[in-house]
DNA sequence: CTTTATGAAACAAACGATTGACTTACCACA
DNA sequence: TGTGGTAAGTCAATCGTTTGTTTCATAAAG
């Protein structure tokens, strides 16, 4: 039997890439561009240079392929940020990790996210699916979130928590992490608007550099204040107010829609 | 003949809302939830309690309805931010507008965007369409961008430019505006992830307040430095470097995809 | 009597999925 | 070293359904 996991030789003599991989590649591209419903099985089969029946054969159907694509995204993203994340996780286990080191690691991680994910053609394909899943989650959102979003967030949360003063509210720290992530995300999500306003053709290296500088500057503004132990948070109602522990209280009963609409 | 633009009395005796309006309302809801391709004309007709043929009759087809929905969004958004925007535009015409006043106006505008747009059920419906249009623009993106995104951006740019020191690069100012807008946008775009991480049920008033505090804090961090005329921008290549005027150089030849895929 | 509006039925096209015949690769057994 | 059987994979054709749109009859209003 022809193996499912190696390249093989067709009767015409080609050494073709597996249909499986070609379908995932096509799905990555088309689902990212046009959303799940915007893509037909025939489009997928044609782009993958594969027979229509192959989708059912390998993935059980269109939805199965979609979930396989989500898995693939997790693998790919993990391949990119995995080492960086492991480095942070290792550092976070040390008790000796101080504020300056944490801030340095955080900067490094964020710069890494900017330079490696912004403007890279491959990662752009992932983003369409990721963003759409955030807007209206399907089964695939679980895959993405638990696959790399949660680990990434935890690393960011962990570093941020070590930067700010001990009294800080846990929720406030997370919100600041989201804020800084938002500064990066907007360049992913709104490239159309940004390019229009700045007369950019795309995210050229010098443009990326400008983005990186601005975000890194803002990062200092967001977290630097606590580097010298001051606490200059403005007009907040009660600072470091008591909050229920996240694990016990009101654990959200999630309901990810089972059916892809 | 029954007018096209006022409520009328059906043969059953109801004073029904116009089919036109009901279709736009349904389109707003469904397109926002499921994207253009994720919605069928039959879903639209049923939700609007309207005959299937009414879509063609009033809008020429599904795509026409979609564009009408985009127009409707522009109207609605403009109704909300219009007065605020007019206030800013008026202030920007004054030569006497100084940094502090500009910063105050900017804060006010951003706080307005947070409190009026985040977590409001109505505005949530707009967002699905807006974000999807940014990811893969169709004809509707032009409507949205020129309708309210460009004016809003210009107001923000104008205020920001008056806050920073005169030597600042125009592009840098805009990037900082995008950054702060990203801090707001992420709470629109990634509610699923944010709620998961913070164990929030939704954007309750106290949660919104926490978000507002954090973003306003960061706004200070981003622009405050220039309020006291310092220029503490880190390791940037050449500050206030010469740039080509936006109007003459490399005016981007935009190509918004004409066909909705 | 024309215009505007609504409705049920039907249209061709495209949809996701399945069928059944076919080829290929592998292996047990002669 | 052949050989037949079995499973894996490919393919064109076709399934029943849903898609967006159209048709045509009818009703109401000017």
mmCIF file of N, CA and C (backbone and C1' of nucleotides) in Angstrom, chain C:
data_model
loop_
_atom_site.group_PDB
_atom_site.id
_atom_site.type_symbol
_atom_site.label_atom_id
_atom_site.label_comp_id
_atom_site.label_asym_id
_atom_site.label_seq_id
_atom_site.Cartn_x
_atom_site.Cartn_y
_atom_site.Cartn_z
ATOM 1 P P DC C 1 -58.195 49.765 -19.369
ATOM 2 O "O5'" DC C 1 -57.274 50.897 -19.869
ATOM 3 C "C5'" DC C 1 -56.852 52.155 -19.352
ATOM 4 C "C4'" DC C 1 -55.486 52.268 -18.752
ATOM 5 C "C3'" DC C 1 -54.536 51.070 -18.900
ATOM 6 O "O3'" DC C 1 -53.197 51.596 -18.963
ATOM 7 C "C1'" DC C 1 -54.854 51.521 -16.623
ATOM 8 P P DT C 2 -52.032 50.762 -19.616
ATOM 9 O "O5'" DT C 2 -50.758 51.317 -18.808
ATOM 10 C "C5'" DT C 2 -50.620 52.731 -18.602
ATOM 11 C "C4'" DT C 2 -50.074 52.978 -17.212
ATOM 12 C "C3'" DT C 2 -48.781 52.224 -16.884
ATOM 13 O "O3'" DT C 2 -47.764 53.158 -16.560
ATOM 14 C "C1'" DT C 2 -50.342 52.050 -15.111
ATOM 15 P P DT C 3 -46.241 52.665 -16.314
ATOM 16 O "O5'" DT C 3 -46.147 52.640 -14.717
ATOM 17 C "C5'" DT C 3 -46.477 53.820 -13.990
ATOM 18 C "C4'" DT C 3 -46.485 53.520 -12.505
ATOM 19 C "C3'" DT C 3 -45.240 52.775 -12.002
ATOM 20 O "O3'" DT C 3 -44.703 53.452 -10.882
ATOM 21 C "C1'" DT C 3 -47.206 51.691 -11.258
ATOM 22 P P DT C 4 -43.344 52.982 -10.203
ATOM 23 O "O5'" DT C 4 -43.867 52.155 -8.941
ATOM 24 C "C5'" DT C 4 -44.654 52.818 -7.959
ATOM 25 C "C4'" DT C 4 -45.097 51.829 -6.895
ATOM 26 C "C3'" DT C 4 -43.962 51.000 -6.297
ATOM 27 O "O3'" DT C 4 -44.034 51.054 -4.885
ATOM 28 C "C1'" DT C 4 -45.728 49.594 -6.995
ATOM 29 P P DA C 5 -42.869 50.436 -3.996
ATOM 30 O "O5'" DA C 5 -43.486 49.020 -3.597
ATOM 31 C "C5'" DA C 5 -44.672 48.982 -2.820
ATOM 32 C "C4'" DA C 5 -45.251 47.586 -2.825
ATOM 33 C "C3'" DA C 5 -44.329 46.492 -2.273
ATOM 34 O "O3'" DA C 5 -44.820 46.104 -1.001
ATOM 35 C "C1'" DA C 5 -45.578 45.789 -4.196
ATOM 36 P P DT C 6 -43.993 45.150 -0.074
ATOM 37 O "O5'" DT C 6 -44.589 43.719 -0.419
ATOM 38 C "C5'" DT C 6 -45.980 43.491 -0.190
ATOM 39 C "C4'" DT C 6 -46.384 42.177 -0.830
ATOM 40 C "C3'" DT C 6 -45.552 40.972 -0.387
ATOM 41 O "O3'" DT C 6 -46.354 40.142 0.428
ATOM 42 C "C1'" DT C 6 -46.048 40.951 -2.727
ATOM 43 P P DG C 7 -45.768 38.993 1.310
ATOM 44 O "O5'" DG C 7 -46.060 37.696 0.424
ATOM 45 C "C5'" DG C 7 -47.384 37.425 0.006
ATOM 46 C "C4'" DG C 7 -47.375 36.411 -1.114
ATOM 47 C "C3'" DG C 7 -46.460 35.212 -0.843
ATOM 48 O "O3'" DG C 7 -47.264 34.059 -0.601
ATOM 49 C "C1'" DG C 7 -46.210 36.055 -3.088
ATOM 50 P P DA C 8 -46.652 32.794 0.068
ATOM 51 O "O5'" DA C 8 -46.647 31.767 -1.160
ATOM 52 C "C5'" DA C 8 -47.872 31.518 -1.855
ATOM 53 C "C4'" DA C 8 -47.580 30.834 -3.177
ATOM 54 C "C3'" DA C 8 -46.787 29.527 -3.066
ATOM 55 O "O3'" DA C 8 -47.412 28.528 -3.862
ATOM 56 C "C1'" DA C 8 -45.697 31.026 -4.550
ATOM 57 P P DA C 9 -46.839 27.040 -3.916
ATOM 58 O "O5'" DA C 9 -45.988 27.048 -5.278
ATOM 59 C "C5'" DA C 9 -46.595 27.564 -6.459
ATOM 60 C "C4'" DA C 9 -45.562 27.648 -7.569
ATOM 61 C "C3'" DA C 9 -44.658 26.417 -7.702
ATOM 62 O "O3'" DA C 9 -44.801 25.864 -9.005
ATOM 63 C "C1'" DA C 9 -43.381 28.428 -7.727
ATOM 64 P P DA C 10 -44.068 24.506 -9.415
ATOM 65 O "O5'" DA C 10 -42.777 25.071 -10.174
ATOM 66 C "C5'" DA C 10 -42.965 26.067 -11.164
ATOM 67 C "C4'" DA C 10 -41.631 26.653 -11.565
ATOM 68 C "C3'" DA C 10 -40.535 25.611 -11.848
ATOM 69 O "O3'" DA C 10 -40.133 25.722 -13.201
ATOM 70 C "C1'" DA C 10 -39.719 27.395 -10.493
ATOM 71 P P DC C 11 -39.122 24.697 -13.823
ATOM 72 O "O5'" DC C 11 -37.773 25.553 -13.970
ATOM 73 C "C5'" DC C 11 -37.834 26.818 -14.634
ATOM 74 C "C4'" DC C 11 -36.528 27.572 -14.421
ATOM 75 C "C3'" DC C 11 -35.294 26.703 -14.516
ATOM 76 O "O3'" DC C 11 -34.842 26.696 -15.872
ATOM 77 C "C1'" DC C 11 -35.175 28.204 -12.635
ATOM 78 P P DA C 12 -34.012 25.479 -16.441
ATOM 79 O "O5'" DA C 12 -32.497 25.922 -16.209
ATOM 80 C "C5'" DA C 12 -32.072 27.201 -16.649
ATOM 81 C "C4'" DA C 12 -30.877 27.666 -15.840
ATOM 82 C "C3'" DA C 12 -29.646 26.752 -15.963
ATOM 83 O "O3'" DA C 12 -28.486 27.564 -16.086
ATOM 84 C "C1'" DA C 12 -30.242 26.965 -13.692
ATOM 85 P P DA C 13 -27.089 26.855 -16.441
ATOM 86 O "O5'" DA C 13 -26.249 27.040 -15.090
ATOM 87 C "C5'" DA C 13 -26.217 28.319 -14.472
ATOM 88 C "C4'" DA C 13 -25.745 28.186 -13.041
ATOM 89 C "C3'" DA C 13 -24.482 27.340 -12.874
ATOM 90 O "O3'" DA C 13 -23.468 28.129 -12.280
ATOM 91 C "C1'" DA C 13 -26.167 26.696 -11.301
ATOM 92 P P DA C 14 -21.995 27.557 -12.128
ATOM 93 O "O5'" DA C 14 -21.937 27.160 -10.587
ATOM 94 C "C5'" DA C 14 -22.343 28.112 -9.616
ATOM 95 C "C4'" DA C 14 -22.480 27.421 -8.279
ATOM 96 C "C3'" DA C 14 -21.268 26.570 -7.885
ATOM 97 O "O3'" DA C 14 -20.760 27.012 -6.637
ATOM 98 C "C1'" DA C 14 -23.307 25.358 -7.604
ATOM 99 P P DC C 15 -19.537 26.315 -5.971
ATOM 100 O "O5'" DC C 15 -20.213 25.390 -4.873
ATOM 101 C "C5'" DC C 15 -20.993 25.996 -3.857
ATOM 102 C "C4'" DC C 15 -21.714 24.940 -3.059
ATOM 103 C "C3'" DC C 15 -20.849 23.775 -2.613
ATOM 104 O "O3'" DC C 15 -20.197 24.126 -1.420
ATOM 105 C "C1'" DC C 15 -23.010 23.035 -3.363
ATOM 106 P P DG C 16 -18.914 23.368 -0.976
ATOM 107 O "O5'" DG C 16 -19.487 22.047 -0.305
ATOM 108 C "C5'" DG C 16 -20.331 22.149 0.818
ATOM 109 C "C4'" DG C 16 -20.834 20.777 1.207
ATOM 110 C "C3'" DG C 16 -19.731 19.768 1.564
ATOM 111 O "O3'" DG C 16 -20.135 18.978 2.674
ATOM 112 C "C1'" DG C 16 -20.996 18.952 -0.257
ATOM 113 P P DA C 17 -19.144 17.804 3.191
ATOM 114 O "O5'" DA C 17 -19.724 16.522 2.428
ATOM 115 C "C5'" DA C 17 -21.098 16.225 2.544
ATOM 116 C "C4'" DA C 17 -21.442 15.049 1.646
ATOM 117 C "C3'" DA C 17 -20.555 13.810 1.836
ATOM 118 O "O3'" DA C 17 -21.347 12.742 2.316
ATOM 119 C "C1'" DA C 17 -20.883 14.331 -0.474
ATOM 120 P P DT C 18 -20.670 11.322 2.626
ATOM 121 O "O5'" DT C 18 -20.990 10.461 1.320
ATOM 122 C "C5'" DT C 18 -22.285 10.525 0.769
ATOM 123 C "C4'" DT C 18 -22.340 9.737 -0.533
ATOM 124 C "C3'" DT C 18 -21.631 8.376 -0.485
ATOM 125 O "O3'" DT C 18 -22.583 7.361 -0.759
ATOM 126 C "C1'" DT C 18 -21.059 9.586 -2.447
ATOM 127 P P DT C 19 -22.150 5.783 -0.543
ATOM 128 O "O5'" DT C 19 -22.127 5.215 -2.023
ATOM 129 C "C5'" DT C 19 -23.082 5.702 -2.972
ATOM 130 C "C4'" DT C 19 -22.570 5.490 -4.376
ATOM 131 C "C3'" DT C 19 -21.911 4.125 -4.612
ATOM 132 O "O3'" DT C 19 -22.741 3.350 -5.455
ATOM 133 C "C1'" DT C 19 -20.680 5.917 -5.616
ATOM 134 P P DG C 20 -22.647 1.759 -5.375
ATOM 135 O "O5'" DG C 20 -21.609 1.436 -6.530
ATOM 136 C "C5'" DG C 20 -21.843 1.953 -7.830
ATOM 137 C "C4'" DG C 20 -20.570 1.865 -8.643
ATOM 138 C "C3'" DG C 20 -19.822 0.523 -8.527
ATOM 139 O "O3'" DG C 20 -19.320 0.159 -9.802
ATOM 140 C "C1'" DG C 20 -18.378 2.256 -8.001
ATOM 141 P P DA C 21 -18.827 -1.357 -10.061
ATOM 142 O "O5'" DA C 21 -17.795 -1.132 -11.258
ATOM 143 C "C5'" DA C 21 -18.014 -0.083 -12.196
ATOM 144 C "C4'" DA C 21 -16.693 0.599 -12.538
ATOM 145 C "C3'" DA C 21 -15.534 -0.382 -12.816
ATOM 146 O "O3'" DA C 21 -14.844 0.021 -13.986
ATOM 147 C "C1'" DA C 21 -14.893 1.172 -11.163
ATOM 148 P P DC C 22 -13.803 -1.008 -14.667
ATOM 149 O "O5'" DC C 22 -12.378 -0.441 -14.204
ATOM 150 C "C5'" DC C 22 -11.997 0.877 -14.593
ATOM 151 C "C4'" DC C 22 -10.859 1.375 -13.709
ATOM 152 C "C3'" DC C 22 -9.636 0.474 -13.643
ATOM 153 O "O3'" DC C 22 -8.685 0.907 -14.618
ATOM 154 C "C1'" DC C 22 -10.180 1.508 -11.530
ATOM 155 P P DT C 23 -7.387 -0.065 -14.833
ATOM 156 O "O5'" DT C 23 -6.303 0.555 -13.842
ATOM 157 C "C5'" DT C 23 -6.040 1.967 -13.860
ATOM 158 C "C4'" DT C 23 -5.181 2.345 -12.667
ATOM 159 C "C3'" DT C 23 -3.843 1.605 -12.578
ATOM 160 O "O3'" DT C 23 -2.802 2.554 -12.458
ATOM 161 C "C1'" DT C 23 -4.995 1.507 -10.505
ATOM 162 P P DT C 24 -1.279 2.056 -12.663
ATOM 163 O "O5'" DT C 24 -0.771 1.884 -11.154
ATOM 164 C "C5'" DT C 24 -0.784 3.013 -10.279
ATOM 165 C "C4'" DT C 24 -0.618 2.544 -8.840
ATOM 166 C "C3'" DT C 24 0.645 1.737 -8.576
ATOM 167 O "O3'" DT C 24 1.537 2.517 -7.812
ATOM 168 C "C1'" DT C 24 -1.279 0.875 -7.428
ATOM 169 P P DA C 25 3.041 1.982 -7.609
ATOM 170 O "O5'" DA C 25 2.956 1.266 -6.192
ATOM 171 C "C5'" DA C 25 2.644 2.034 -5.047
ATOM 172 C "C4'" DA C 25 2.344 1.118 -3.875
ATOM 173 C "C3'" DA C 25 3.504 0.209 -3.475
ATOM 174 O "O3'" DA C 25 3.787 0.411 -2.100
ATOM 175 C "C1'" DA C 25 1.480 -1.029 -3.675
ATOM 176 P P DC C 26 5.195 -0.163 -1.528
ATOM 177 O "O5'" DC C 26 4.725 -1.442 -0.706
ATOM 178 C "C5'" DC C 26 3.756 -1.283 0.326
ATOM 179 C "C4'" DC C 26 3.091 -2.620 0.594
ATOM 180 C "C3'" DC C 26 4.057 -3.744 1.011
ATOM 181 O "O3'" DC C 26 3.818 -4.064 2.364
ATOM 182 C "C1'" DC C 26 2.370 -4.495 -0.498
ATOM 183 P P DC C 27 4.980 -4.933 3.116
ATOM 184 O "O5'" DC C 27 4.261 -6.361 3.223
ATOM 185 C "C5'" DC C 27 2.878 -6.418 3.582
ATOM 186 C "C4'" DC C 27 2.346 -7.818 3.336
ATOM 187 C "C3'" DC C 27 3.339 -8.943 3.667
ATOM 188 O "O3'" DC C 27 2.656 -9.994 4.325
ATOM 189 C "C1'" DC C 27 2.575 -9.203 1.467
ATOM 190 P P DA C 28 3.486 -10.937 5.365
ATOM 191 O "O5'" DA C 28 2.585 -12.267 5.423
ATOM 192 C "C5'" DA C 28 1.174 -12.144 5.354
ATOM 193 C "C4'" DA C 28 0.596 -13.225 4.438
ATOM 194 C "C3'" DA C 28 1.151 -14.630 4.678
ATOM 195 O "O3'" DA C 28 0.083 -15.567 4.688
ATOM 196 C "C1'" DA C 28 1.497 -14.000 2.414
ATOM 197 P P DC C 29 0.410 -17.090 5.196
ATOM 198 O "O5'" DC C 29 0.585 -17.858 3.805
ATOM 199 C "C5'" DC C 29 -0.438 -17.729 2.821
ATOM 200 C "C4'" DC C 29 0.072 -18.273 1.495
ATOM 201 C "C3'" DC C 29 0.806 -19.627 1.598
ATOM 202 O "O3'" DC C 29 0.191 -20.550 0.723
ATOM 203 C "C1'" DC C 29 2.008 -18.124 0.237
ATOM 204 P P DA C 30 0.681 -22.087 0.710
ATOM 205 O "O5'" DA C 30 1.179 -22.303 -0.783
ATOM 206 C "C5'" DA C 30 0.277 -22.090 -1.862
ATOM 207 C "C4'" DA C 30 1.055 -21.861 -3.155
ATOM 208 C "C3'" DA C 30 1.858 -23.075 -3.625
ATOM 209 O "O3'" DA C 30 1.681 -23.239 -5.013
ATOM 210 C "C1'" DA C 30 3.279 -21.199 -3.417
#
